[in-house]
Amino acid sequence: MVAVALILAFAAFIVVSFARGQIDWTTTGEYFAWPTVMRGLVNTIWISVASMVLGIVLGVACAVARGSPNPVLRAVAIFYAWFFRGTPVILQLLIWFNLALVFPHIGIPGLWQERTVYIITPAFAALVGLGLNEGAYISEIVRAGMLSVDRGQFEAAKSIGMSYFLSLRRIIMPQAMRVVIPPLGNEFIGLLKTSSLASIIGFSDLLRNAQDIYYNNAKVIELLMVAGFWYLAVVSVASIGQMGLERRFGRGYASTARR
Amino acid sequence: MTQPIVSALKVGKSFGPHPALIEVTLDVMPGEVVCIIGPSGSGKTTFLRCVNQLERIDAGALWVDGELTGYRHVGGALHSLSEAEIARQRRVTGMVFQRFNLFPHMTALQNVMEGPVYVLKRPPAEARAEASRLLGRVGLAHKMEAYPAELSGGQQQRVAIARSLAMHPKLMLFDEPTSALDPELVGEVLQVMRDLASSGMTMLVVTHELGFARDVGHRVVFMDQGRIVEIGAPAEIMNAPKEPRTRNFLRTILRGEA
Ligand SMILES: Nc1ncnc2c1ncn2[C@@H]1O[C@H](COP(=O)(O)OP(=O)(O)O)[C@@H](O)[C@H]1O
Ligand SMILES: [Mg+2]
């Protein structure tokens, strides 16, 4: 009871401080649905979705490669996960964005060439940087999911004549999904927030656009509050979506197994 | 002269330094029901897995339905078959596992349809019709929409048998199909296997159900320590085993049943 009272008192204190503090809540309200903020929100959402898709494709490929009998594929996959999990995302983003310093031109020799700065826009660097990094984490999640499926499932699939890839697609992956979906949902929610790091390479995401506004009007906290609200809103929606997916992939497991 | 469905010639298989099969030689003729008995660890499962190419043999030779398994002769040398060719060879046999291994994310009907639709590329409507006919045959017409977790062990094993039959195998392999079942559920699975045998299916059955081996088996194989110790008619093996090891094994089994 004392603990509850203390927590309530503390919460009330925080609320009152912010309400009385030097925050101009009218400004916050005013910029709430401001076009620049909305554009930033849209950019944050699409870059997160696109990086997640890229991450899932790379992560699944990498997890399958790690389970493959080919030692070269396995080594490449292990190196990839090690490299991208071993360095900060912000560093990876900066490297991608500044790739022009290493390779001023990119292209296919003899066929087509372009100056790197034209190709690697902030959006491109953000997508590749976030996607590759995400893929490294997702590969671990997918691998754990595949390992959670009973070996007997592979053998049953083989015994009805399935190839390795068909059994992955039809038998192993759908079962691994059950284990993979909850952490994948967490990854996506994390990514919605991590994508704000792309603001430092000039990508016009929610945070960057909020900053652009306060560089002009000096309403720093007011605009950070706007951005914070929208991050919370998007993350909440994503969490609800995740619950739906978990239910869908729980099919066939709802009732207790009998023997 | 009819050719055997399975022809094993001095088949050997080791796991590391430990031999699991030693010079196993056995022919199984079409329509024949051969039961394999023997103590735990004697190589019974390993032999079935070699026939189905879930394991690769490392000595001798093994033909299934007239084809050398796993290898091809090219100008006097043996070359390993590709994964796809092995998958094709494997289709001749159906396998029923001790632990059922049904696909838990699919209903009984979907389990049975899976192979015909995705491996044999049959039209789904046609595959569905045959799958429901097969489930009817194993007495589960009323459980087609149930998931494995909603079925008893005996029902799951019958779905697994239907799933194998849907691929039209020429040979059915059973690895202790009733040993994970509660005693009261053993009978329903054995009944399905009896019906299958009387329909003329060629069957290789690892089992400790001596009653089944006596009534349904044409021959009984006794294995011990990776070798075939004795082969004979069921009555012969069970009433008058020649080998002392067979006699001891049967005595322990019968003592367990009593
Ligand atoms: N995958 C494996 N790895 C290592 N040893 C194995 C493997 N499978 C079977 N064995 C060994 O091979 C021998 C035969 O096993 P198994 O065929 O399962 O016997 P059974 O089915 O007659 O009980 C046993 O000693 C077992 O420990
Ligand atoms: Mg066994």
CSV table of C-alpha atoms in Angstrom, one decimal, chain A:
chain,number,residue,atom,x,y,z
A,1,MET,CA,0.0,0.0,0.0
A,2,VAL,CA,2.8,2.4,0.9
A,3,ALA,CA,4.5,1.5,-2.4
A,4,VAL,CA,1.4,2.3,-4.4
A,5,ALA,CA,0.9,5.6,-2.6
A,6,LEU,CA,4.5,6.5,-3.3
A,7,ILE,CA,4.2,5.7,-7.0
A,8,LEU,CA,1.0,7.7,-7.3
A,9,ALA,CA,2.5,10.7,-5.5
A,10,PHE,CA,5.5,10.5,-7.8
A,11,ALA,CA,3.4,10.3,-11.0
A,12,ALA,CA,1.3,13.2,-9.8
A,13,PHE,CA,4.5,15.2,-9.2
A,14,ILE,CA,5.8,14.5,-12.7
A,15,VAL,CA,2.5,15.5,-14.3
A,16,VAL,CA,2.2,18.6,-12.3
A,17,SER,CA,5.8,19.6,-13.0
A,18,PHE,CA,5.4,19.2,-16.8
A,19,ALA,CA,2.0,21.0,-16.8
A,20,ARG,CA,3.5,24.0,-14.8
A,21,GLY,CA,7.0,23.8,-16.5
A,22,GLN,CA,8.2,25.9,-19.3
A,23,ILE,CA,6.4,24.0,-22.0
A,24,ASP,CA,4.1,25.9,-24.3
A,25,TRP,CA,1.4,23.2,-24.8
A,26,THR,CA,-0.5,25.3,-27.3
A,27,THR,CA,2.5,25.2,-29.6
A,28,THR,CA,2.7,21.5,-29.2
A,29,GLY,CA,-1.0,21.2,-30.2
A,30,GLU,CA,-0.5,23.6,-33.1
A,31,TYR,CA,2.3,21.5,-34.7
A,32,PHE,CA,0.7,18.2,-33.9
A,33,ALA,CA,-0.5,17.6,-37.4
A,34,TRP,CA,1.7,20.1,-39.2
A,35,PRO,CA,2.5,19.1,-42.8
A,36,THR,CA,6.3,18.8,-42.1
A,37,VAL,CA,5.6,16.6,-39.1
A,38,MET,CA,3.3,14.5,-41.1
A,39,ARG,CA,5.8,14.1,-43.9
A,40,GLY,CA,8.4,13.0,-41.4
A,41,LEU,CA,6.0,10.5,-39.9
A,42,VAL,CA,5.3,9.0,-43.3
A,43,ASN,CA,9.1,8.8,-44.0
A,44,THR,CA,9.7,7.1,-40.6
A,45,ILE,CA,7.0,4.5,-41.3
A,46,TRP,CA,8.1,3.7,-44.8
A,47,ILE,CA,11.8,3.5,-44.0
A,48,SER,CA,11.1,1.2,-41.0
A,49,VAL,CA,8.8,-1.0,-43.1
A,50,ALA,CA,11.2,-1.2,-46.0
A,51,SER,CA,14.3,-1.8,-43.8
A,52,MET,CA,12.3,-4.5,-42.0
A,53,VAL,CA,11.4,-6.2,-45.3
A,54,LEU,CA,15.0,-6.1,-46.4
A,55,GLY,CA,16.1,-7.3,-42.9
A,56,ILE,CA,13.6,-10.3,-43.0
A,57,VAL,CA,14.8,-11.3,-46.5
A,58,LEU,CA,18.4,-11.1,-45.5
A,59,GLY,CA,17.8,-12.7,-42.1
A,60,VAL,CA,15.9,-15.7,-43.5
A,61,ALA,CA,18.5,-16.2,-46.2
A,62,CYS,CA,21.3,-16.0,-43.7
A,63,ALA,CA,19.5,-18.4,-41.2
A,64,VAL,CA,19.0,-20.9,-44.0
A,65,ALA,CA,22.6,-20.5,-45.1
A,66,ARG,CA,23.8,-21.2,-41.5
A,67,GLY,CA,21.8,-24.4,-41.5
A,68,SER,CA,23.1,-25.5,-44.9
A,69,PRO,CA,25.6,-28.3,-45.5
A,70,ASN,CA,27.8,-25.9,-47.6
A,71,PRO,CA,30.7,-24.6,-45.4
A,72,VAL,CA,31.3,-21.5,-47.6
A,73,LEU,CA,27.6,-20.4,-47.2
A,74,ARG,CA,27.8,-21.1,-43.5
A,75,ALA,CA,31.0,-19.0,-43.1
A,76,VAL,CA,29.6,-16.1,-45.1
A,77,ALA,CA,26.5,-16.1,-43.0
A,78,ILE,CA,28.4,-16.2,-39.7
A,79,PHE,CA,30.7,-13.4,-40.8
A,80,TYR,CA,27.7,-11.2,-41.8
A,81,ALA,CA,26.0,-11.6,-38.5
A,82,TRP,CA,29.2,-11.0,-36.6
A,83,PHE,CA,30.2,-7.9,-38.5
A,84,PHE,CA,26.8,-6.1,-38.4
A,85,ARG,CA,26.1,-7.0,-34.8
A,86,GLY,CA,29.5,-6.0,-33.7
A,87,THR,CA,29.5,-2.4,-34.9
A,88,PRO,CA,27.1,0.5,-33.9
A,89,VAL,CA,24.2,1.2,-36.3
A,90,ILE,CA,25.1,4.9,-36.3
A,91,LEU,CA,28.6,4.0,-37.6
A,92,GLN,CA,27.2,1.8,-40.3
A,93,LEU,CA,24.8,4.6,-41.4
A,94,LEU,CA,27.6,7.1,-41.5
A,95,ILE,CA,29.8,4.7,-43.6
A,96,TRP,CA,27.0,4.0,-46.1
A,97,PHE,CA,26.3,7.7,-46.4
A,98,ASN,CA,29.9,8.6,-46.9
A,99,LEU,CA,30.6,5.8,-49.3
A,100,ALA,CA,31.4,8.3,-52.0
A,101,LEU,CA,34.6,9.1,-50.2
A,102,VAL,CA,35.8,5.6,-50.8
A,103,PHE,CA,34.2,5.0,-54.2
A,104,PRO,CA,33.6,8.3,-56.0
A,105,HIS,CA,31.9,6.4,-58.9
A,106,ILE,CA,29.9,3.2,-58.9
A,107,GLY,CA,28.5,1.2,-61.8
A,108,ILE,CA,29.0,-1.8,-64.0
A,109,PRO,CA,32.3,-1.5,-65.8
A,110,GLY,CA,31.9,-0.6,-69.5
A,111,LEU,CA,28.1,-0.4,-69.3
A,112,TRP,CA,27.0,2.2,-66.9
A,113,GLN,CA,28.6,4.5,-64.4
A,114,GLU,CA,27.3,7.2,-62.0
A,115,ARG,CA,28.7,9.4,-59.3
A,116,THR,CA,28.2,7.7,-56.0
A,117,VAL,CA,26.7,10.8,-54.3
A,118,TYR,CA,23.8,10.7,-56.7
A,119,ILE,CA,23.0,7.1,-55.9
A,120,ILE,CA,23.5,7.1,-52.2
A,121,THR,CA,20.9,9.6,-51.1
A,122,PRO,CA,20.1,9.8,-47.4
A,123,ALA,CA,17.1,7.6,-48.0
A,124,PHE,CA,19.2,4.9,-49.8
A,125,ALA,CA,21.9,5.0,-47.1
A,126,ALA,CA,19.2,4.7,-44.4
A,127,LEU,CA,17.5,1.8,-46.1
A,128,VAL,CA,20.7,-0.2,-46.7
A,129,GLY,CA,22.2,0.7,-43.4
A,130,LEU,CA,19.2,-0.2,-41.3
A,131,GLY,CA,18.2,-3.2,-43.4
A,132,LEU,CA,21.6,-4.8,-43.3
A,133,ASN,CA,21.9,-4.3,-39.6
A,134,GLU,CA,18.4,-5.6,-39.0
A,135,GLY,CA,19.1,-8.6,-41.2
A,136,ALA,CA,21.9,-9.6,-38.9
A,137,TYR,CA,19.7,-9.6,-35.8
A,138,ILE,CA,16.8,-11.2,-37.6
A,139,SER,CA,19.0,-14.1,-38.8
A,140,GLU,CA,19.7,-15.0,-35.2
A,141,ILE,CA,15.9,-14.9,-34.4
A,142,VAL,CA,15.0,-17.0,-37.4
A,143,ARG,CA,17.8,-19.5,-36.7
A,144,ALA,CA,16.5,-20.0,-33.1
A,145,GLY,CA,13.0,-20.5,-34.6
A,146,MET,CA,14.2,-23.1,-37.0
A,147,LEU,CA,16.1,-24.9,-34.2
A,148,SER,CA,13.0,-25.0,-32.1
A,149,VAL,CA,11.2,-27.2,-34.6
A,150,ASP,CA,11.5,-30.9,-33.9
A,151,ARG,CA,14.0,-32.8,-36.1
A,152,GLY,CA,11.3,-35.4,-36.7
A,153,GLN,CA,9.4,-32.7,-38.8
A,154,PHE,CA,12.3,-32.6,-41.3
A,155,GLU,CA,12.3,-36.4,-41.5
A,156,ALA,CA,8.5,-36.6,-42.0
A,157,ALA,CA,8.7,-34.0,-44.7
A,158,LYS,CA,11.5,-36.0,-46.4
A,159,SER,CA,9.6,-39.2,-46.1
A,160,ILE,CA,6.8,-37.8,-48.2
A,161,GLY,CA,9.3,-36.9,-50.8
A,162,MET,CA,9.9,-33.2,-50.0
A,163,SER,CA,13.1,-31.5,-51.0
A,164,TYR,CA,15.1,-29.5,-48.4
A,165,PHE,CA,13.7,-26.1,-49.6
A,166,LEU,CA,10.1,-27.3,-50.0
A,167,SER,CA,10.2,-28.7,-46.4
A,168,LEU,CA,11.7,-25.4,-45.2
A,169,ARG,CA,8.9,-23.4,-46.9
A,170,ARG,CA,5.9,-25.7,-46.1
A,171,ILE,CA,6.9,-27.4,-42.8
A,172,ILE,CA,9.7,-25.8,-40.9
A,173,MET,CA,9.3,-22.1,-41.4
A,174,PRO,CA,5.5,-22.0,-40.6
A,175,GLN,CA,6.3,-23.7,-37.3
A,176,ALA,CA,9.3,-21.5,-36.7
A,177,MET,CA,7.1,-18.5,-37.2
A,178,ARG,CA,5.3,-19.2,-33.9
A,179,VAL,CA,8.6,-18.7,-32.1
A,180,VAL,CA,9.9,-15.9,-34.4
A,181,ILE,CA,6.9,-13.6,-34.6
A,182,PRO,CA,7.1,-12.1,-31.0
A,183,PRO,CA,10.8,-11.2,-31.2
A,184,LEU,CA,10.3,-10.0,-34.8
A,185,GLY,CA,7.5,-7.7,-33.6
A,186,ASN,CA,10.0,-6.4,-31.0
A,187,GLU,CA,12.6,-5.8,-33.7
A,188,PHE,CA,10.1,-3.8,-35.8
A,189,ILE,CA,9.1,-1.7,-32.8
A,190,GLY,CA,12.8,-1.2,-32.0
A,191,LEU,CA,13.4,-0.3,-35.7
A,192,LEU,CA,10.6,2.4,-35.7
A,193,LYS,CA,12.7,4.1,-33.0
A,194,THR,CA,16.2,3.3,-34.3
A,195,SER,CA,15.3,4.7,-37.6
A,196,SER,CA,15.5,8.2,-36.0
A,197,LEU,CA,19.3,7.7,-36.1
A,198,ALA,CA,19.0,8.3,-39.9
A,199,SER,CA,18.2,11.9,-39.0
A,200,ILE,CA,21.9,12.5,-38.6
A,201,ILE,CA,22.6,11.6,-42.2
A,202,GLY,CA,20.0,14.0,-43.3
A,203,PHE,CA,17.1,11.6,-43.8
A,204,SER,CA,13.8,13.6,-43.4
A,205,ASP,CA,12.2,11.4,-40.8
A,206,LEU,CA,9.9,12.4,-37.9
A,207,LEU,CA,12.7,13.5,-35.6
A,208,ARG,CA,14.6,15.3,-38.3
A,209,ASN,CA,11.6,17.3,-39.5
A,210,ALA,CA,10.6,18.2,-35.9
A,211,GLN,CA,14.2,19.4,-35.4
A,212,ASP,CA,14.0,21.4,-38.6
A,213,ILE,CA,11.0,23.2,-37.2
A,214,TYR,CA,12.5,24.0,-33.9
A,215,TYR,CA,15.8,25.3,-35.5
A,216,ASN,CA,13.5,28.0,-36.9
A,217,ASN,CA,11.1,28.7,-34.0
A,218,ALA,CA,13.2,27.6,-31.0
A,219,LYS,CA,10.3,25.7,-29.6
A,220,VAL,CA,12.6,22.7,-28.9
A,221,ILE,CA,10.7,20.7,-26.2
A,222,GLU,CA,7.3,21.5,-27.7
A,223,LEU,CA,8.3,19.8,-31.0
A,224,LEU,CA,10.1,17.0,-29.3
A,225,MET,CA,6.8,16.3,-27.5
A,226,VAL,CA,5.0,16.2,-30.9
A,227,ALA,CA,7.6,13.7,-32.2
A,228,GLY,CA,7.4,11.7,-29.0
A,229,PHE,CA,3.6,11.5,-29.2
A,230,TRP,CA,3.7,10.2,-32.8
A,231,TYR,CA,6.4,7.6,-32.0
A,232,LEU,CA,4.2,6.3,-29.1
A,233,ALA,CA,1.2,6.2,-31.4
A,234,VAL,CA,2.9,4.2,-34.2
A,235,VAL,CA,4.5,1.8,-31.7
A,236,SER,CA,1.2,1.2,-30.0
A,237,VAL,CA,-0.4,0.4,-33.4
A,238,ALA,CA,2.5,-2.0,-34.2
A,239,SER,CA,2.1,-3.7,-30.9
A,240,ILE,CA,-1.6,-4.4,-31.6
A,241,GLY,CA,-0.7,-5.8,-35.0
A,242,GLN,CA,1.9,-8.1,-33.4
A,243,MET,CA,-0.8,-9.5,-31.1
A,244,GLY,CA,-2.9,-10.3,-34.1
A,245,LEU,CA,-0.1,-12.1,-35.8
A,246,GLU,CA,0.7,-14.2,-32.7
A,247,ARG,CA,-2.8,-15.4,-32.6
A,248,ARG,CA,-2.8,-16.3,-36.2
A,249,PHE,CA,0.4,-18.4,-35.9
A,250,GLY,CA,-0.8,-20.1,-32.8
A,251,ARG,CA,-3.2,-22.3,-34.8
A,252,GLY,CA,-3.2,-26.0,-33.9
A,253,TYR,CA,-1.5,-25.3,-30.6
A,254,ALA,CA,-4.4,-23.8,-28.7
A,255,SER,CA,-5.6,-27.0,-27.1
A,256,THR,CA,-3.3,-29.1,-25.0
A,257,ALA,CA,-1.7,-32.1,-26.7
A,258,ARG,CA,-3.0,-35.5,-25.7
A,259,ARG,CA,-1.3,-38.8,-26.3
